[in-house]
Coordinates of C-alpha atoms and ligand atoms in Angstrom, one line a residue:
M1 CA 152.6 52.2 3.4
K2 CA 150.6 49.0 3.9
K3 CA 146.9 49.0 3.2
R4 CA 144.8 46.8 5.7
K5 CA 140.9 46.7 5.2
N6 CA 141.0 50.8 4.4
T7 CA 143.2 51.2 7.2
V8 CA 146.5 52.7 6.3
V9 CA 149.3 51.4 8.8
F10 CA 152.9 52.0 9.5
R11 CA 154.1 49.3 11.5
K12 CA 156.5 49.9 14.5
S13 CA 159.3 48.6 12.9
Q14 CA 159.0 51.1 9.4
I15 CA 159.0 53.9 11.4
Q16 CA 161.8 52.9 13.7
K17 CA 163.9 52.0 10.3
R18 CA 162.8 55.3 8.4
V19 CA 163.5 57.8 11.7
K20 CA 167.0 56.2 11.9
E21 CA 167.7 57.0 8.2
M22 CA 166.7 60.3 8.9
G23 CA 168.7 60.6 12.2
R24 CA 171.9 59.4 10.1
Q25 CA 171.2 62.0 7.6
I26 CA 170.8 64.7 9.8
T27 CA 174.2 63.7 11.5
F28 CA 175.7 63.9 8.1
D29 CA 174.3 67.2 7.4
Y30 CA 174.7 69.2 10.4
Q31 CA 178.5 68.1 11.3
N32 CA 180.4 71.0 13.4
K33 CA 177.2 73.0 13.0
D34 CA 175.2 74.4 16.2
L35 CA 172.2 72.0 16.1
I36 CA 169.4 72.6 17.9
L37 CA 165.6 70.8 17.7
I38 CA 162.8 72.2 18.0
G39 CA 159.8 69.5 18.6
V40 CA 156.1 71.4 17.9
L41 CA 154.5 70.1 21.0
R42 CA 152.5 67.5 21.7
G43 CA 152.5 65.6 18.5
A44 CA 156.0 65.7 17.8
F45 CA 157.1 64.1 21.4
V46 CA 157.4 60.9 20.0
F47 CA 159.0 61.6 17.1
L48 CA 161.4 63.8 18.4
S49 CA 162.5 61.2 21.2
D50 CA 163.5 58.8 18.7
L51 CA 164.5 61.0 16.1
S52 CA 167.4 62.6 18.5
R53 CA 168.6 59.6 19.7
A54 CA 169.3 58.4 15.9
I55 CA 171.4 61.9 15.9
K56 CA 175.0 61.1 16.7
I57 CA 176.2 64.6 16.9
P58 CA 175.8 66.9 19.6
C59 CA 172.8 69.2 19.7
S60 CA 170.2 70.9 21.8
I61 CA 166.3 70.1 22.3
D62 CA 163.5 72.5 22.8
F63 CA 159.8 72.6 22.5
I64 CA 157.3 75.1 21.2
A65 CA 153.3 75.0 21.5
I66 CA 151.0 77.0 19.7
S67 CA 146.8 76.8 19.6
G68 CA 144.9 77.4 16.6
Y69 CA 145.9 76.2 13.3
G70 CA 144.8 72.4 12.5
P71 CA 141.6 70.7 12.2
A72 CA 138.5 72.4 12.8
S73 CA 140.2 75.5 14.2
S74 CA 139.5 79.2 13.5
G75 CA 142.6 79.9 12.2
V76 CA 143.8 82.4 15.0
V77 CA 147.2 81.3 16.5
R78 CA 148.2 81.7 19.9
L79 CA 151.6 80.7 21.3
L80 CA 151.0 78.4 24.2
K81 CA 154.8 77.7 25.1
D82 CA 157.4 79.6 23.8
L83 CA 161.2 78.1 23.2
E84 CA 163.5 78.5 26.7
E85 CA 166.6 78.8 24.6
N86 CA 167.9 81.6 22.7
I87 CA 168.0 80.3 18.8
E88 CA 170.0 83.2 17.5
G89 CA 172.6 82.1 15.2
K90 CA 171.9 78.6 15.5
D91 CA 171.2 75.4 13.5
V92 CA 167.4 75.2 14.0
I93 CA 165.5 72.0 12.8
L94 CA 161.6 72.6 13.2
V95 CA 160.6 68.8 14.4
E96 CA 156.6 68.3 13.4
D97 CA 154.9 65.2 13.3
I98 CA 152.5 66.0 11.0
I99 CA 152.1 69.1 7.9
D100 CA 148.7 68.9 6.5
T101 CA 148.0 72.3 5.3
G102 CA 151.1 73.7 6.2
L103 CA 149.6 76.9 8.2
T104 CA 151.1 75.9 11.4
V105 CA 154.6 75.4 10.2
S106 CA 154.1 78.6 8.1
Y107 CA 153.5 80.5 11.3
L108 CA 156.0 78.8 13.2
L109 CA 159.0 79.7 10.6
R110 CA 157.7 83.5 10.6
N111 CA 158.1 83.6 14.1
L112 CA 161.4 81.7 14.2
K113 CA 162.9 83.3 11.5
A114 CA 162.6 86.7 13.5
R115 CA 165.1 85.2 16.1
N116 CA 167.6 85.2 13.7
P117 CA 169.0 81.6 13.4
R118 CA 171.8 81.0 11.5
S119 CA 170.3 78.4 9.5
L120 CA 166.4 77.0 9.6
E121 CA 165.0 73.8 8.1
V122 CA 161.9 71.6 8.7
C123 CA 161.4 68.0 9.7
T124 CA 158.3 66.0 9.2
L125 CA 157.5 62.4 9.9
L126 CA 154.6 62.8 8.0
N127 CA 153.6 65.1 4.9
R128 CA 150.0 65.2 3.6
S129 CA 150.7 67.3 0.6
I130 CA 147.2 67.2 -1.0
R131 CA 145.6 69.4 1.5
R132 CA 148.7 72.2 1.2
I133 CA 147.5 75.3 1.4
V134 CA 150.7 77.3 1.7
D135 CA 153.8 76.1 0.3
L136 CA 156.7 74.8 2.4
P137 CA 160.1 74.2 2.1
I138 CA 160.3 70.8 4.0
K139 CA 163.9 69.4 3.8
Y140 CA 163.1 66.4 5.6
I141 CA 160.3 64.2 5.3
G142 CA 159.4 60.6 7.1
F143 CA 156.5 59.6 4.6
D144 CA 154.3 61.2 1.9
I145 CA 150.8 60.0 3.1
P146 CA 147.3 60.4 1.2
D147 CA 144.2 62.4 2.2
V148 CA 143.2 59.9 5.7
F149 CA 143.3 61.2 9.6
V150 CA 146.0 59.1 11.4
V151 CA 146.4 58.6 14.9
G152 CA 149.5 57.1 16.5
Y153 CA 153.4 57.6 17.4
G154 CA 152.6 60.9 18.9
L155 CA 149.4 61.5 16.8
D156 CA 146.0 62.2 18.6
Y157 CA 142.6 62.3 18.3
G158 CA 140.7 63.9 20.8
Q159 CA 144.4 63.4 23.0
R160 CA 144.3 59.9 22.8
Y161 CA 146.1 57.4 20.5
R162 CA 149.4 59.3 21.2
N163 CA 151.1 56.3 22.6
L164 CA 150.6 53.8 19.8
S165 CA 154.0 52.7 18.5
H166 CA 152.3 52.4 14.9
I167 CA 150.5 54.3 12.6
R168 CA 147.1 54.0 11.8
A169 CA 143.9 55.7 10.0
L170 CA 141.3 56.4 12.2
E171 CA 138.0 55.6 10.6
E172 CA 134.5 57.2 11.4
K173 CA 133.1 54.0 12.7
D174 CA 136.1 53.6 15.3
I175 CA 135.4 57.2 16.1
L176 CA 131.7 56.6 16.7
A177 CA 132.6 52.9 18.8
G178 CA 135.3 54.7 20.9
V179 CA 138.1 52.3 19.5
F180 CA 141.3 52.6 21.1
Ligands
LIG201 P1 148.3 72.1 9.3 O1 148.6 73.4 10.3 O2 147.4 72.1 8.7 O3 149.8 71.8 8.5 O4 148.3 71.0 10.5 C1 149.2 70.4 11.6 C2 148.5 69.8 12.6 O5 147.3 69.4 12.4 C3 149.5 68.8 13.1 O6 150.6 69.3 13.8 C4 148.6 68.2 13.6 O7 148.6 68.5 15.1 C5 147.1 68.2 13.1 N1 146.7 67.4 12.3 C6 146.6 67.2 11.0 N2 146.5 66.3 10.4 C7 146.5 65.0 11.7 C8 146.4 63.6 11.7 O8 146.0 63.3 10.5 N3 146.3 63.3 12.4 C9 146.5 64.1 14.0 N4 146.6 65.4 13.8 C10 146.9 65.9 12.2
LIG202 MG1 150.8 69.4 15.7

């Protein structure tokens, strides 16, 4: 993680390198397993896209979407999009863009566990543990980050910035100025 004028940045090359390492580790850990990657929409779609291509064993891919938890939410959770695959007996990795309070992943783990997968692990690109409310077992972490709001590489602010290839801190002055 690099600090540049108060803006924390993960360069595209840093992200690509780390995602490839994570893919290699998962490839090693899931030999002879029945792997399914579940991306949490919408933020995880970029990470999952690169991560899946760094995994060199057969796997299936599915998506789930919830509304509710996350910054400025009421704490009420609603399933917006359910899985299309049956995960019973499968080796599931839940793939997130960022884990903050942990409420989103904790809800999803409870929901997925009830479907009786053979194994269930969590993989997140970013981990901001300083704001964690619920303790979570996270098997794969890309980067730990401090208490800054970040955008890019799938992460949004008001649905924008997801298409950046790097990750940067979004400062209040940028938000007010509508900087892209
Ligand atoms: P949690 O339930 O508090 O762990 O929140 C996780 C969700 O909040 C993530 O899936 C993101 O959608 C969103 N989120 C948390 N922090 C950030 C951030 O810094 N940038 C963009 N989205 C974030
Ligand atoms: Mg999210």
